[in-house]
XYZ file of C-alpha atoms in Angstrom:
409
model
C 10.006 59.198 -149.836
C 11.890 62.066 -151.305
C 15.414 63.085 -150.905
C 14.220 66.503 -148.749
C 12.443 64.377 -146.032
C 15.758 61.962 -145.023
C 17.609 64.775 -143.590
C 14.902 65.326 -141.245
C 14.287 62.333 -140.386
C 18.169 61.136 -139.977
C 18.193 65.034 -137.078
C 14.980 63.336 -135.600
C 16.480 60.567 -134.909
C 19.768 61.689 -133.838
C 17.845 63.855 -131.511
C 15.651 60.863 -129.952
C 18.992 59.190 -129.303
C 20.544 61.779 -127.630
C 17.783 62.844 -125.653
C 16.880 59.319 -124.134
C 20.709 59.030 -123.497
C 20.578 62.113 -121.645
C 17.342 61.798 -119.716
C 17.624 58.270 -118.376
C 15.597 56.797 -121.144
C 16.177 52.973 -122.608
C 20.110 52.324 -122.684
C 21.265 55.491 -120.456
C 22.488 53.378 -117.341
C 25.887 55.042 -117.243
C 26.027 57.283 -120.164
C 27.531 60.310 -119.330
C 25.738 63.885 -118.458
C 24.002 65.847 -121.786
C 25.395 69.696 -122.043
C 21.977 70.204 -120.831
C 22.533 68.117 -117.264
C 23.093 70.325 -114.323
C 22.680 70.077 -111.134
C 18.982 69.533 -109.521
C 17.821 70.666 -105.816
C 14.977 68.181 -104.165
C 12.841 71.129 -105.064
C 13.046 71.220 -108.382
C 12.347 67.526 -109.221
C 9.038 66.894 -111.100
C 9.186 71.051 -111.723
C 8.996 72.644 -115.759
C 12.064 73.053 -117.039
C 13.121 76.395 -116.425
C 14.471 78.996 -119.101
C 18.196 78.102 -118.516
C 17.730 74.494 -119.449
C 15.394 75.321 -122.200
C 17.623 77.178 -123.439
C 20.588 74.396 -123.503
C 18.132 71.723 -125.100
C 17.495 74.435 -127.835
C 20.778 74.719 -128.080
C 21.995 71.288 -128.597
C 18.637 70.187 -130.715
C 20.197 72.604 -133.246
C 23.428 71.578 -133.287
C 22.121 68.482 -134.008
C 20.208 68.718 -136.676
C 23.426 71.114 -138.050
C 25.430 67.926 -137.602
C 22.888 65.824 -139.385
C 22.745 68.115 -142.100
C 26.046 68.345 -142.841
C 26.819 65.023 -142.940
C 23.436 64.166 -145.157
C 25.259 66.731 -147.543
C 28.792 64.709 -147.297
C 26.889 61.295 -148.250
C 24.909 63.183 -151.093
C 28.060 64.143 -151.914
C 30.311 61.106 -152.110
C 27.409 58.847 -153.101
C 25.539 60.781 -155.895
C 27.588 63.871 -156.511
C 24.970 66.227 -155.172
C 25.837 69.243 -153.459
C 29.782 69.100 -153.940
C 30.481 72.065 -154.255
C 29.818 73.353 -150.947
C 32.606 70.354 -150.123
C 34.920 73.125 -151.383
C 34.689 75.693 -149.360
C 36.885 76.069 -146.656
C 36.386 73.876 -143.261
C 34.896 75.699 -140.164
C 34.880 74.647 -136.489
C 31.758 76.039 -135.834
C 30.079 73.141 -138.557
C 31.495 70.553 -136.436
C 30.476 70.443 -133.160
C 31.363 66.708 -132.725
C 35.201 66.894 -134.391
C 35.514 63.253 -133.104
C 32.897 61.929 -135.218
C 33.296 60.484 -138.723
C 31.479 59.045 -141.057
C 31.673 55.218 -141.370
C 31.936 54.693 -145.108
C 35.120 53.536 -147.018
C 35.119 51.874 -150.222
C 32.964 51.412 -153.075
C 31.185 48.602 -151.954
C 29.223 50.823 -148.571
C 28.780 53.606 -151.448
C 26.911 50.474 -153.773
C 25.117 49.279 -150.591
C 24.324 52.794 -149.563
C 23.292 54.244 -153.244
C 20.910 50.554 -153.343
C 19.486 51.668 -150.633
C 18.683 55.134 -150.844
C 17.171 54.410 -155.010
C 14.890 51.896 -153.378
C 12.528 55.232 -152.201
C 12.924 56.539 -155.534
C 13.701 55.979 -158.833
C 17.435 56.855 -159.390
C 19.734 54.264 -159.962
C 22.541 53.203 -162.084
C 19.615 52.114 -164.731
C 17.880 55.213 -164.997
C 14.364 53.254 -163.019
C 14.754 51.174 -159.740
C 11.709 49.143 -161.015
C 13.710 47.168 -163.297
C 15.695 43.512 -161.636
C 16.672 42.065 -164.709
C 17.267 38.803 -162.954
C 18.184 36.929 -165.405
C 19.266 33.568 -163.041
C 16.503 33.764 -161.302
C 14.340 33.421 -164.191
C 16.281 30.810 -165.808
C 16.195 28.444 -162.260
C 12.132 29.040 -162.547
C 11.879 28.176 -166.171
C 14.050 25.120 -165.430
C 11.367 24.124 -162.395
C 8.110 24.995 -163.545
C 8.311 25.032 -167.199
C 7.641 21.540 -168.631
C 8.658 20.186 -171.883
C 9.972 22.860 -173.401
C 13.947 22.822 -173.825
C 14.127 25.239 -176.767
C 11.808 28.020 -175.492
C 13.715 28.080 -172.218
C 17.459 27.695 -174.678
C 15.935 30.514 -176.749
C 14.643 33.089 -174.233
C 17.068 32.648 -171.810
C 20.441 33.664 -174.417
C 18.475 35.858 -176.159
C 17.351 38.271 -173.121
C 21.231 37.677 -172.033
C 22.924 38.647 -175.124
C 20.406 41.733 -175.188
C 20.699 43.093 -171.823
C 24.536 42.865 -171.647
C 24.880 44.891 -174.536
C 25.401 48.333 -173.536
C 24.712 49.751 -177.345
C 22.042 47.567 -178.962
C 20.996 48.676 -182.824
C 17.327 47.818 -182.112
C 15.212 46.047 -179.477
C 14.605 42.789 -178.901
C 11.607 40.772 -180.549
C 10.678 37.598 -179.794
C 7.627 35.899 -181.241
C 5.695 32.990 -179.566
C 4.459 30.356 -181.355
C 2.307 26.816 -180.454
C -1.081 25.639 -179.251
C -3.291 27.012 -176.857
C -1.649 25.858 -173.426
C 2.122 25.204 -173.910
C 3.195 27.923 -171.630
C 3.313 30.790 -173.855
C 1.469 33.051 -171.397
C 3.146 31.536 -168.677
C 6.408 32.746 -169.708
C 5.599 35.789 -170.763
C 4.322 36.465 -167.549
C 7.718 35.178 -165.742
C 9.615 37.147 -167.830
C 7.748 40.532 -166.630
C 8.166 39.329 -162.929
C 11.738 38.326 -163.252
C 12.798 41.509 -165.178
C 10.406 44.518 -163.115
C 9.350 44.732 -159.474
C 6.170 45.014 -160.483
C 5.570 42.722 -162.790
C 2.702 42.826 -165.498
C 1.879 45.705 -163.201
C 4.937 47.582 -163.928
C 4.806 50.758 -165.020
C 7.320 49.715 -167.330
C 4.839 46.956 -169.373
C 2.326 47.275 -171.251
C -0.061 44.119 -172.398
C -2.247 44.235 -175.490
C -4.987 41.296 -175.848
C -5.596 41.751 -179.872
C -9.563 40.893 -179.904
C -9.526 43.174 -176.059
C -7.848 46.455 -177.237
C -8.455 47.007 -180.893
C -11.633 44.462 -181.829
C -12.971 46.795 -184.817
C -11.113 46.997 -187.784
C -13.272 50.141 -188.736
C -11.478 51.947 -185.940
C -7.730 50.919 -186.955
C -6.456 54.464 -187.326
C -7.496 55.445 -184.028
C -6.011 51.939 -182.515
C -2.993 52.901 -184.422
C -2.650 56.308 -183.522
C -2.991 55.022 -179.898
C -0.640 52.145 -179.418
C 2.020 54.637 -180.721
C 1.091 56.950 -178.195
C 0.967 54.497 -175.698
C 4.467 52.701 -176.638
C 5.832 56.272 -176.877
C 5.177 57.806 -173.478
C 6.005 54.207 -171.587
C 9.243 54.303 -173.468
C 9.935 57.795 -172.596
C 8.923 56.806 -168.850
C 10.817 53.406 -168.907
C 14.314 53.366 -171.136
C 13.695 49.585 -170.680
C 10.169 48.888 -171.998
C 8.435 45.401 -172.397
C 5.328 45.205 -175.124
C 3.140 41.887 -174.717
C 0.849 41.226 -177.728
C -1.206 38.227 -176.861
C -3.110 36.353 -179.939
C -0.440 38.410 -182.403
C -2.291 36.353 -185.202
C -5.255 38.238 -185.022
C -4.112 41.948 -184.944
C -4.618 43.886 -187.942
C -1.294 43.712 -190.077
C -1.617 47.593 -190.439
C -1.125 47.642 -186.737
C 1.645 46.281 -186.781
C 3.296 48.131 -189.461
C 2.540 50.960 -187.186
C 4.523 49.761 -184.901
C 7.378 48.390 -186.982
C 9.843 51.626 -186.486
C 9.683 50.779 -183.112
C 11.212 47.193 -183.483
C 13.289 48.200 -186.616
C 17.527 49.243 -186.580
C 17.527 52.800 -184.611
C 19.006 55.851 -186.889
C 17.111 58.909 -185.680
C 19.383 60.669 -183.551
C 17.870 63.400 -181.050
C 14.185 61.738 -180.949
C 13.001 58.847 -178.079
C 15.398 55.479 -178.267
C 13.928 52.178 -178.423
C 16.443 49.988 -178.816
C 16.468 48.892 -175.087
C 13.051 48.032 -175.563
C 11.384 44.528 -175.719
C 8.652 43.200 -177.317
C 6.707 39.735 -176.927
C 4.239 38.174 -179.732
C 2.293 35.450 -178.612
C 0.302 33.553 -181.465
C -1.185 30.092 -182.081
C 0.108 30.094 -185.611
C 2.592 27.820 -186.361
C 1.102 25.303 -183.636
C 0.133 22.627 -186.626
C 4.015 22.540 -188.212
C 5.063 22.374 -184.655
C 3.275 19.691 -183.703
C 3.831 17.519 -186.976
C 7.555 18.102 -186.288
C 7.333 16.493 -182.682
C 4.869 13.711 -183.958
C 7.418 12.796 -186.783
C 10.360 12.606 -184.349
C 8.148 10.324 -181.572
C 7.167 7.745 -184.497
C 10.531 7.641 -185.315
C 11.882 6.818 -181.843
C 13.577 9.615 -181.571
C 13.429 11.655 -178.102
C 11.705 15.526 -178.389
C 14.904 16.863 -176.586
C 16.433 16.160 -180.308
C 14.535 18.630 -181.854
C 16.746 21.433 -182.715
C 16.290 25.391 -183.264
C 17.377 25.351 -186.812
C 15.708 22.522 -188.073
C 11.826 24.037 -186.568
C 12.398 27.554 -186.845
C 12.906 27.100 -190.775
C 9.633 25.326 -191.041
C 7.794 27.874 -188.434
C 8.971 30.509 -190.552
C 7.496 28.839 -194.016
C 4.452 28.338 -192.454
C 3.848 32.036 -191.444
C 5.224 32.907 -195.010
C 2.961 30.757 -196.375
C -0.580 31.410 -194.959
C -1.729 35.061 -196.119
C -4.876 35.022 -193.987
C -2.519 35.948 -191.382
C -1.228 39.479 -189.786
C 2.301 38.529 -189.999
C 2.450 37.728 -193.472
C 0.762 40.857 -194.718
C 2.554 43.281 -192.693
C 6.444 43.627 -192.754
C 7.768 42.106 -189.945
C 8.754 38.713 -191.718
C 9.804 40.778 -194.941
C 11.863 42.835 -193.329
C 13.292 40.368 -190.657
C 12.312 42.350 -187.647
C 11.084 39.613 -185.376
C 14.679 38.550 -184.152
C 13.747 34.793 -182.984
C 11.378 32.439 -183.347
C 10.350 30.921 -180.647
C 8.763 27.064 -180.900
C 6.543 25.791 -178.084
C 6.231 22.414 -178.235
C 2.730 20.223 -177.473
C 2.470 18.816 -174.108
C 2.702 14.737 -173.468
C 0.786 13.063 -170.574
C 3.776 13.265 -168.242
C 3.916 17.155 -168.987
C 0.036 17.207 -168.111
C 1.132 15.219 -164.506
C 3.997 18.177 -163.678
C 1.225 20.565 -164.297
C -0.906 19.271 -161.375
C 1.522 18.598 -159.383
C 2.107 22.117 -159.573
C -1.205 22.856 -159.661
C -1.611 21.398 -155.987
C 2.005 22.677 -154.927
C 0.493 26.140 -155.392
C -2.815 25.757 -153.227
C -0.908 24.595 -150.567
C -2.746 21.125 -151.229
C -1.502 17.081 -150.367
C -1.455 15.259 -153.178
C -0.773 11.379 -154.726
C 0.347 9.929 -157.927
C -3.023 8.868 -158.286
C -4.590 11.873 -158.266
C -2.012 13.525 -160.452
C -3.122 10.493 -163.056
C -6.714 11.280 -162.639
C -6.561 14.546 -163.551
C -3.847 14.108 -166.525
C -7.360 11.632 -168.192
C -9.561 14.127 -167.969
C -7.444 16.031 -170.639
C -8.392 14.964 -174.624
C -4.952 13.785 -176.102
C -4.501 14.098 -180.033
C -4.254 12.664 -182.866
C -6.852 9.890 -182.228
C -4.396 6.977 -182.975
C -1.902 7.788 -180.595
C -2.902 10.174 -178.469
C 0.317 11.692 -177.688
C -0.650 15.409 -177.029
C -2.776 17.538 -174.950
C -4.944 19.310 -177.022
C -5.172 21.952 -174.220
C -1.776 21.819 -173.270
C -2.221 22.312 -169.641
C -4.870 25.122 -169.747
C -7.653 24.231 -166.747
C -5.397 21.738 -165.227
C -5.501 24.348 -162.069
C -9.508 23.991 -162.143
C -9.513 20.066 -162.424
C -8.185 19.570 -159.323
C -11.081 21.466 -157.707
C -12.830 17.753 -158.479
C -10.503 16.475 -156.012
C -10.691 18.812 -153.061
C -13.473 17.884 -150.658
């Protein structure tokens, strides 16, 4: 709804107020007479309304819809600064036909409330784009409940999208880079994150989701890919200040694409062209999933609880691995060079009592009754790795949600 069609619609409903006050309609016992009111005969009950009293409803419809105009213009006014300066000029009676009336706002918080409301048609608040939340809490309290064995991915996103959003003058965007088997929740995050920080979600108009074998499968083509992801991260950024880039299976993107897209990520110093640096982006790769794992293993055979794992100790081995193996996008192309992948982010494999929270969710989310001996059954149909000890879930908890179609009846 645009800004031109509240005016009318704040007269037409002035107008239905007043004219089922005056007319006996729903809430008129004792109201007082209209300026329209006069005096009937017998005769002229259930009669048209004759000239004189068409006339006076005329009259008063206009004034109306005067009085709601000028006041839409005061709130424009005192709320978004539109229209001011006919504030200036001097007052005249003949504007107000109601002098008693006032309008009910004083302080900043009914402007805040009122401005809130009023952006929720369009997109014109304080941010620039009403489809951006940024709830930050809210997406920490879900990553705490549904989120499963994975203490430094929720440590790391969590300060990391804080830290970025509350500063006002970033030097370039965020990038965070997922890393761990197939099934730890890297997906699942991703997705939270959209949902927690647009409306929309993934279908925001502010993200955009690239699926590396999907959107650019032919290596023959990679000029034209190139030449289109920077079109495509261009105008979204241009649409949405605050942009969020998803590149699922990052591993397997061709490491010219993204040194294409490096300038994007890298420390902002052209003045006067399109600003990224309130921009995010999110690689999701399986590399690193074998160092991860071997890390975790270690610290279990040594009796030593995975909530001991720290940052600094896996990110330094994530980051050799990566180095290391040059079959892989990220070590051909610049990012790791040139440090512009900001953090590291280590998903960590899933035990059987991970696999158990995952159906229980699983069932929570159908709407479906279930018992701890269900939520066992389906936690051994999973294969758990290595062979010795079977620790891990080789598929994290990827087609847990299907398993438990086994148990419906």
């Amino acid at each position: 709804m645009g800004p031109g069609r509240l005016p009318a619609r704040l007269g037409l409903a002035c107008c239905l107020l007043l004219v089922l006050g005056g007319s006996g309609g729903l809430g008129s016992r004792g109201a007082p007479r209209g300026p329209w009111d006069e005096e009937q005969s017998p005769e002229a009950e259930g009669e048209p309304w004759g000239r004189a009293r068409y006339e006076a409803v005329k009259k008063h419809l206009g004034a109306v819809g005067a009085l709601s105009k000028q006041y839409w213009q005061y709130l424009a006014c005192k709320v978004w600064q539109e229209g001011c300066e006919e504030e200036q000029e001097e007052p005249r009676p003949d504007r107000l036909p109601f002098p008693g009336w006032s309008l009910p706002l004083v302080g900043q918080d009914y402007l805040e409330i009122l401005s809130a409301w009023y952006c929720s048609f369009g997109k014109c608040c304080k941010t620039g784009d009403c489809r951006i939340v940024n709830n930050i809490t809210g997406l920490e309290a879900d990553l705490n409940r549904q989120l499963h064995g994975q203490h430094l991915a929720k440590e790391v996103v969590v300060r990391a999208l804080q830290g970025f959003l509350q500063n006002l003058q970033p030097q370039k965007a965020l990038v965070l880079s997922f890393h761990g088997w197939s099934g730890t929740g890297k997906n699942f995050v991703a997705r939270m994150l959209a949902s927690h920080l647009y409306k929309g979600g993934l279908k925001s108009e502010c993200v955009r989701v690239f699926i590396s074998l999907f959107h650019f499968p032919y290596h023959k083509y990679v000029d034209s890919y190139k030449a289109q992801l920077k079109k495509q991260i261009s105008e979204t950024v241009q649409l949405c200040k605050q942009s969020l880039f998803i590149f699922d299976e990052a591993e397997k993107l061709h490491f010219s694409l993204l040194d294409a897209i490096k300038p994007f990520m890298a420390r902002y110093d052209s003045k006067g062209q399109v600003d990224y640096r309130r921009s995010i982006f999110l690689f999701l790769s399986n590399l690193g999933g074998n160092t991860i794992n071997e890390v975790a293993l270690d610290f279990w055979r040594a009796g030593r609880v995975r909530e001991e794992i720290s940052m600094d100790f896996l990110e330094q081995r994530l980051r050799l691995e990566l180095l290391e193996s040059a079959e892989n996008s990220y070590a051909r192309s610049h990012l790791l060079k040139e440090n512009v992948i900001d953090f590291f982010v280590p998903f960590l494999p899933l035990e059987y009592h991970h696999v158990k929270l995952c159906a229980r969710d699983a069932f929570l989310a159908r709407g479906l009754p279930y018992t701890e001996a269900a939520l066992d059954e389906v936690a051994k149909m999973m294969v758990f790795v290595p062979k010795e000890e079977k620790l891990f879930s080789a598929q994290g908890c990827k087609s847990v949600s299907q398993r438990i179609n086994y148990f419906l009846p």
